[in-house]
Tab-separated table of C-alpha atoms in Angstrom:
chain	number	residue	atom	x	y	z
T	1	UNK	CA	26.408	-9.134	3.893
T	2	UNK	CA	27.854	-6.289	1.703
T	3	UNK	CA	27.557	-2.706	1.736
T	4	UNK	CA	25.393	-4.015	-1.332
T	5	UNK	CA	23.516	-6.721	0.298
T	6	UNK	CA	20.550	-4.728	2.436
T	7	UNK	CA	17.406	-6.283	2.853
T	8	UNK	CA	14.748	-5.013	5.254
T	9	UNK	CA	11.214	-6.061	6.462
T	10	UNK	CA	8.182	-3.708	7.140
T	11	UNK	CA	4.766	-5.156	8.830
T	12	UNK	CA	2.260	-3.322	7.640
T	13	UNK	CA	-1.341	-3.823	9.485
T	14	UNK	CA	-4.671	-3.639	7.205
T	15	UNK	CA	-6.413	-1.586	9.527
T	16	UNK	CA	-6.284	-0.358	13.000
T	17	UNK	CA	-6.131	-4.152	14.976
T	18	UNK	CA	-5.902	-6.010	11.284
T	19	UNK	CA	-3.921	-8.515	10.217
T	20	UNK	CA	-0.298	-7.910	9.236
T	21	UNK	CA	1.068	-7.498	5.347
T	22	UNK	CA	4.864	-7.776	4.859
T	23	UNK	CA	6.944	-5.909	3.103
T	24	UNK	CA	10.563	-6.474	1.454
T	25	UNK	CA	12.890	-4.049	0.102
T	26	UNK	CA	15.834	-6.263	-1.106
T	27	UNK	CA	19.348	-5.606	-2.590
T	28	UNK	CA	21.430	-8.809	-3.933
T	29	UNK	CA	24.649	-8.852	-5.466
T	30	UNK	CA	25.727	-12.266	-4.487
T	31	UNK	CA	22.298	-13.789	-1.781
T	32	UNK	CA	21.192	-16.962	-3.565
T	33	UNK	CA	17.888	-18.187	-2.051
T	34	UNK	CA	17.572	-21.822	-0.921
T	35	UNK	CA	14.243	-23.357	-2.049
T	36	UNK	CA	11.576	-22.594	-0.109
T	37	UNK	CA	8.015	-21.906	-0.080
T	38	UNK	CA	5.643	-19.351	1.301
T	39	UNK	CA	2.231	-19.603	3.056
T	40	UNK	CA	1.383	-16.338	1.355
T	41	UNK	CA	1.389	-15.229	-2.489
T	42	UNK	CA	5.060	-13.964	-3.142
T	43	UNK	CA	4.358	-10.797	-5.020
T	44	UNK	CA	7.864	-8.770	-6.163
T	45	UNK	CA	8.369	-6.101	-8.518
T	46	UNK	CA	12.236	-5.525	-10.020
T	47	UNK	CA	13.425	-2.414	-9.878
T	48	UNK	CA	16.830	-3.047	-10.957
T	49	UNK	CA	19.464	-5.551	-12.401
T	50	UNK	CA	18.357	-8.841	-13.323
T	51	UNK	CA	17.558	-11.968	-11.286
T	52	UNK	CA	17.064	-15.726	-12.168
T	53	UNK	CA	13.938	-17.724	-10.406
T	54	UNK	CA	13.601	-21.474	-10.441
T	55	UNK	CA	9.662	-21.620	-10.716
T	56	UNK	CA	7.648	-24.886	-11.654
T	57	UNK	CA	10.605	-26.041	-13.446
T	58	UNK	CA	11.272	-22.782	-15.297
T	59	UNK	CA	13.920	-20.679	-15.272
T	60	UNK	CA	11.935	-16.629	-14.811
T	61	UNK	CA	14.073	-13.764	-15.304
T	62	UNK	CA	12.570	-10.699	-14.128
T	63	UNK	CA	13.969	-7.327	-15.334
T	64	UNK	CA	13.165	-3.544	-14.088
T	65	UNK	CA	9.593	-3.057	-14.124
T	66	UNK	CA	8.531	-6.770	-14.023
T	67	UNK	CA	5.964	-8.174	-11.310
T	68	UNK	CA	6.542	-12.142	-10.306
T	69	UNK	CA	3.807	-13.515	-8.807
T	70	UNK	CA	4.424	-16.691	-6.779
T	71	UNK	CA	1.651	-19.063	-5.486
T	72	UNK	CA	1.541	-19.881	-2.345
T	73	UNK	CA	2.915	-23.620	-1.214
T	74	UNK	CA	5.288	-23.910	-4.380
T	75	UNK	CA	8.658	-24.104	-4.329
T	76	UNK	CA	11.420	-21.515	-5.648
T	77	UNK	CA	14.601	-20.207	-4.905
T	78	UNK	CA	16.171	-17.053	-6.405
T	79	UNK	CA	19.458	-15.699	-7.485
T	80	UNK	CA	21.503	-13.292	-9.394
T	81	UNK	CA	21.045	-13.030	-12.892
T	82	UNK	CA	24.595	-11.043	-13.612
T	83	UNK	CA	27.466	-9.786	-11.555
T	84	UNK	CA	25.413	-6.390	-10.884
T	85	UNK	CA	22.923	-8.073	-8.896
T	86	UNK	CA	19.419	-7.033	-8.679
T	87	UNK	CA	17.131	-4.940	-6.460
T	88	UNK	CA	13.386	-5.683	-5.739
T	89	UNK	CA	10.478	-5.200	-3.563
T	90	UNK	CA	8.165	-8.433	-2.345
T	91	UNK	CA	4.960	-7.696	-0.185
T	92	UNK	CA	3.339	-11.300	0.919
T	93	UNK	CA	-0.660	-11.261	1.023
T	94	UNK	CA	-2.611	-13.752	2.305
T	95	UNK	CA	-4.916	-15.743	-0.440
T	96	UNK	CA	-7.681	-14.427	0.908
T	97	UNK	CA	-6.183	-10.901	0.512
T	98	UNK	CA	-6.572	-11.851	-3.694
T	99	UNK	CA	-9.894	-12.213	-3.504
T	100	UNK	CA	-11.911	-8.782	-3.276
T	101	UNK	CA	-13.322	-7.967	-5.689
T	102	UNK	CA	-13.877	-11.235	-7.770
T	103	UNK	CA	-16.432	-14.416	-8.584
T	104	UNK	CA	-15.561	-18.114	-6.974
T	105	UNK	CA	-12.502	-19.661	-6.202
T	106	UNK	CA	-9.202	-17.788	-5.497
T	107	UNK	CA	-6.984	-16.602	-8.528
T	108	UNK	CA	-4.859	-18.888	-9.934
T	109	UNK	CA	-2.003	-17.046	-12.078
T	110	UNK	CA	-1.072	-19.195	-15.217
T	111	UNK	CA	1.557	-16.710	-15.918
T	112	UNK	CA	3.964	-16.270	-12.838
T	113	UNK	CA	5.811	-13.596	-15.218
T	114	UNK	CA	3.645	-10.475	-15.871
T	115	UNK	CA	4.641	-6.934	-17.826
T	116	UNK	CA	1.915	-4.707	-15.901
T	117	UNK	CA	3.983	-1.398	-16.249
T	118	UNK	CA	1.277	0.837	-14.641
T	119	UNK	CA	0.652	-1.816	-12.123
T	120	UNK	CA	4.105	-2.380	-11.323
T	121	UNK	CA	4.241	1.409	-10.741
T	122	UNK	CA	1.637	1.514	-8.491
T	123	UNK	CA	2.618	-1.313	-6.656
T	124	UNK	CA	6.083	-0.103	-6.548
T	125	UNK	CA	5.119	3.110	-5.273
T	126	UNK	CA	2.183	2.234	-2.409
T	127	UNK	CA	5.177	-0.431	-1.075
T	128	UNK	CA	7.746	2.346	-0.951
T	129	UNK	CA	5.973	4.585	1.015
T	130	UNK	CA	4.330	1.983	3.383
T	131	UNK	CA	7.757	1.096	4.102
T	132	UNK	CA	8.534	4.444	5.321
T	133	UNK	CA	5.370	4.891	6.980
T	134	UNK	CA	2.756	1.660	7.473
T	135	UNK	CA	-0.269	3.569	8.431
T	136	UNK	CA	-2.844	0.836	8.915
T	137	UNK	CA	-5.564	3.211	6.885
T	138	UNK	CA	-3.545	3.674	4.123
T	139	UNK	CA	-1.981	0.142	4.067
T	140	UNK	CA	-5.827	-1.264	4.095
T	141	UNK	CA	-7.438	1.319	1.274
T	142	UNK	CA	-4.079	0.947	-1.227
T	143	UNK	CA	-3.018	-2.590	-0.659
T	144	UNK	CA	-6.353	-4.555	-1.061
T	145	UNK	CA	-7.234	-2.223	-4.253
T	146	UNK	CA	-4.205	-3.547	-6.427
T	147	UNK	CA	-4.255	-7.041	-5.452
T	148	UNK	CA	-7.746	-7.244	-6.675
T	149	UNK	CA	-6.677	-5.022	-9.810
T	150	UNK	CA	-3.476	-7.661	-10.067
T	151	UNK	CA	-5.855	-10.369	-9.861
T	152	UNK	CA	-8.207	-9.016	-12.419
T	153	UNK	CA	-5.921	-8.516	-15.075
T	154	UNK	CA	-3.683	-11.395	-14.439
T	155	UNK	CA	-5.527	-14.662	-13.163
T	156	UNK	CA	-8.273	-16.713	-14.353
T	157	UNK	CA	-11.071	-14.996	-11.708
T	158	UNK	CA	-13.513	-13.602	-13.020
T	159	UNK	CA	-14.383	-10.057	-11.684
T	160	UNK	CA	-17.255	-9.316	-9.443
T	161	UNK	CA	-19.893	-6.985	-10.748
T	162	UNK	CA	-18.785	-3.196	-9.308
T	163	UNK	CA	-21.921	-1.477	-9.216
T	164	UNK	CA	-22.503	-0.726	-6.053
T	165	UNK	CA	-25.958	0.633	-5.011
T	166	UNK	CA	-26.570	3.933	-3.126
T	167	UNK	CA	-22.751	4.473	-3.456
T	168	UNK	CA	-22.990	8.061	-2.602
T	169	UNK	CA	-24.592	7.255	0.740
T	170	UNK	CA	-22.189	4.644	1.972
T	171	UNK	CA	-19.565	7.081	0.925
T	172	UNK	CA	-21.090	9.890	2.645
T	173	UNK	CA	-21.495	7.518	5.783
T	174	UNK	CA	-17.760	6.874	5.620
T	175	UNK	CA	-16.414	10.167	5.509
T	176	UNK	CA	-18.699	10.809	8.755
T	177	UNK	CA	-17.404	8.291	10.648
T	178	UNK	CA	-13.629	9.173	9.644
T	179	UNK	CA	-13.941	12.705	9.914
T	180	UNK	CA	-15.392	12.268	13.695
T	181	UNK	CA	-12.642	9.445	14.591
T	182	UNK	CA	-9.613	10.647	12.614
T	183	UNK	CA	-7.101	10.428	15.868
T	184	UNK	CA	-7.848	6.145	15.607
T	185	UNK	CA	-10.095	5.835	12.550
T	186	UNK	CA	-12.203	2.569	12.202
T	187	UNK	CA	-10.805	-0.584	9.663
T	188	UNK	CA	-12.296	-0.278	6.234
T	189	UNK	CA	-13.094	-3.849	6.898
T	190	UNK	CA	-15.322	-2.659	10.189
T	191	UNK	CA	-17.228	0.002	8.623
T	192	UNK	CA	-17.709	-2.569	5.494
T	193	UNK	CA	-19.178	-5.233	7.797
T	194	UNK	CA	-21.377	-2.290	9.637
T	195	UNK	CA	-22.880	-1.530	5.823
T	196	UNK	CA	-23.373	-5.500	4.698
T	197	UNK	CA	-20.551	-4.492	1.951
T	198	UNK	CA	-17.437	-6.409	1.090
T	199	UNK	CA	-14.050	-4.153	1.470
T	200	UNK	CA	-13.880	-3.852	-2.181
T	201	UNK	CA	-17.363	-2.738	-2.701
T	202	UNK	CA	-16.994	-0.500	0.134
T	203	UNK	CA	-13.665	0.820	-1.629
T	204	UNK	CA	-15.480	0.853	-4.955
T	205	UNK	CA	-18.149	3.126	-3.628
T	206	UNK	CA	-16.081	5.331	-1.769
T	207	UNK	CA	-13.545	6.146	-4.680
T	208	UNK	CA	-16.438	6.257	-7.081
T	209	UNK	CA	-18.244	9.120	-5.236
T	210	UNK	CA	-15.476	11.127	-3.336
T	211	UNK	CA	-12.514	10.487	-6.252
T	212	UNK	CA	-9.567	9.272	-3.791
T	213	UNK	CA	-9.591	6.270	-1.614
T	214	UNK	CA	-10.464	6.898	2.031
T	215	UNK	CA	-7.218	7.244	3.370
T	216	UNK	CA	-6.483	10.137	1.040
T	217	UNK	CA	-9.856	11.610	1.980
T	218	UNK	CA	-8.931	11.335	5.701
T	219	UNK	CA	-5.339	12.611	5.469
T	220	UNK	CA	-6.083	15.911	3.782
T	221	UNK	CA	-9.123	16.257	6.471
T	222	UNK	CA	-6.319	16.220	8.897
T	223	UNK	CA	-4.029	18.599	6.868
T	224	UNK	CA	-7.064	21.279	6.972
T	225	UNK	CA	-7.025	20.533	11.115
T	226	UNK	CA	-3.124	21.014	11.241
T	227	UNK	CA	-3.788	24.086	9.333
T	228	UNK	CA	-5.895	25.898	11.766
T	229	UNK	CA	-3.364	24.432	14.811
T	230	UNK	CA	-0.541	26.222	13.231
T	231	UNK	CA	-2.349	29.021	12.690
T	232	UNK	CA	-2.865	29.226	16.445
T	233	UNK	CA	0.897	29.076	16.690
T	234	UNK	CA	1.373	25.339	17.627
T	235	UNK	CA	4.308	23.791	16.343
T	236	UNK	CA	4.497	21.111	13.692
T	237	UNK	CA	5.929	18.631	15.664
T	238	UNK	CA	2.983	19.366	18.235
T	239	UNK	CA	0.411	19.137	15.963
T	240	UNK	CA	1.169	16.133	14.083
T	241	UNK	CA	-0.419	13.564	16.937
T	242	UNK	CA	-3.294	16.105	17.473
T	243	UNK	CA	-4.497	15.443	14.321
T	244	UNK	CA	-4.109	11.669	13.982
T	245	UNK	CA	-0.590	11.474	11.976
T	246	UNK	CA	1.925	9.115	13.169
T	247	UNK	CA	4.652	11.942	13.354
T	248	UNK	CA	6.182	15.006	11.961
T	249	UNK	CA	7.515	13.383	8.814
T	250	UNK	CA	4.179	11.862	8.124
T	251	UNK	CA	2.395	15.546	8.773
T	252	UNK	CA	4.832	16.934	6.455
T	253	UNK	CA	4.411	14.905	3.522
T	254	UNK	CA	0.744	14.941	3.500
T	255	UNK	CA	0.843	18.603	4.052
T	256	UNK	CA	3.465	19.721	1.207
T	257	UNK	CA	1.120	16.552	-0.924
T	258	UNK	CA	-2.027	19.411	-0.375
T	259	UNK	CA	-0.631	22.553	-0.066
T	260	UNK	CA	2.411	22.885	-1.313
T	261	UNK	CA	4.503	23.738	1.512
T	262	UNK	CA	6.056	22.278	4.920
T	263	UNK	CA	3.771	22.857	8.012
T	264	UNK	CA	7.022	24.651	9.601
T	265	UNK	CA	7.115	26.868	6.292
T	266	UNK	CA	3.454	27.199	6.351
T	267	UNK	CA	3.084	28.243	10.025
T	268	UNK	CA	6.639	31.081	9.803
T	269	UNK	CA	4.503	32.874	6.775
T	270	UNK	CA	1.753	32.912	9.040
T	271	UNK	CA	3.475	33.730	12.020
T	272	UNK	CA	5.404	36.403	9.975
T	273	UNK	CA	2.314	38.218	8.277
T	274	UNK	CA	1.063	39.426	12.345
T	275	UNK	CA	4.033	40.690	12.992
């Protein structure tokens, strides 16, 4: 493979103890797939260069920004478009992963070929950073919400009714339970089942009432815990695991995310201003 050719799988977990998602970050110049199927949807996004699929005996060519969706079962290979190759990111769901959030049978996707640009975006963006970092909290409250979203707008399902009674309660209930487990915080899919709610309505209620998705709610709970840690004089890479991230790095993006600085910048003001 070339200094061109990089391709590298991330297993993301829905949930503390859920089941896997993967993720793809690919870089062809020259890779030509052989055909093959998938037990999962094949869901990719370009994000560069151009790439010929052979898909129920078409010939898709993706550009920057496009998302291919790929049933699972049918066969397709993949290839190079043009000598510059093409770069891409795949995450493979399980069907069942497609259908939060609607009515009946699983989606079916008439058009493989879809031009979603906020979608794409968003898709792009959640499998970026669960590549860097596959929290099983985040993977579970980001992951789940666009595939129904993707499903929604794209298939022939028809979309489940999202008015979800007592919202503010079950969101309320939530929090609680996050806020008091935050170092291993329950599946969404756990607390869901605890409520009689589906993930999605769950989701739905949660977002609806707080504004941000549960993981979001639970990481800047944990950035306001760091904060008083520091301010005791612990050291970033210290108080990280106290508070339930999965390292420094991950501390330090929430943290600059919410406040606007590094924990190591945030704690040497602090440390500074007794002096």
């Amino acid at each position: 493979m070339s200094t061109r050719e990089q391709a590298r799988w991330t297993r993301a977990r829905l949930g503390r103890c859920g089941p896997p998602l993967d993720l793809l970050t690919a870089r062809f110049d020259r890779h030509v797939y052989a055909s093959h199927t998938h037990e999962e949807f094949s869901i990719g996004i370009c994000v560069g260069g151009s790439e010929v699929i052979d898909y129920r005996g078409d010939h898709l060519r993706p550009g920057p920004g496009s998302i291919v969706v790929l049933a699972p079962g049918e066969m397709h290979t993949g290839r190079p478009a043009a000598s510059d190759g093409y770069a891409y990111r795949a995450l493979y769901p399980e069907p069942a992963l497609l259908g939060d959030g609607i009515v009946g049978s699983l989606p079916h996707f008439r058009e493989p070929l879809l031009d979603d640009p906020e979608l794409a975006t968003a898709l792009c963006r959640a499998h970026t950073e669960l590549s860097a970092c596959p929290d099983p909290l985040e993977a579970e409250s980001r992951l789940p919400w666009l595939l129904t979203a993707l499903a929604r707008r794209h298939s022939t399902a028809r979309a489940a009714n999202d008015v979800v009674p007592g919202a503010a309660h079950i969101a309320h209930v939530v929090r609680d339970r996050l806020a008091d487990e935050l170092l291993q915080p329950p599946s969404l899919s756990e607390l869901a089942a605890d409520l009689g709610l589906s993930r999605y309505q769950l989701l739905r209620a949660f977002r609806t009432t707080m504004g941000i998705p549960p993981y979001a709610w639970l990481a800047q709970h944990r950035v306001g815990r760091a904060r008083g840690l520091l301010d005791s004089g612990l050291r970033p890479a210290e108080v990280a695991g106290m508070v339930g991230f999965a390292d420094q790095a991950h501390l330090t993006r929430w943290f600059r995310r919410v406040l606007g600085v590094t924990p190591a910048a945030y704690r040497n003001s602090v440390q500074d201003g007794r002096r």
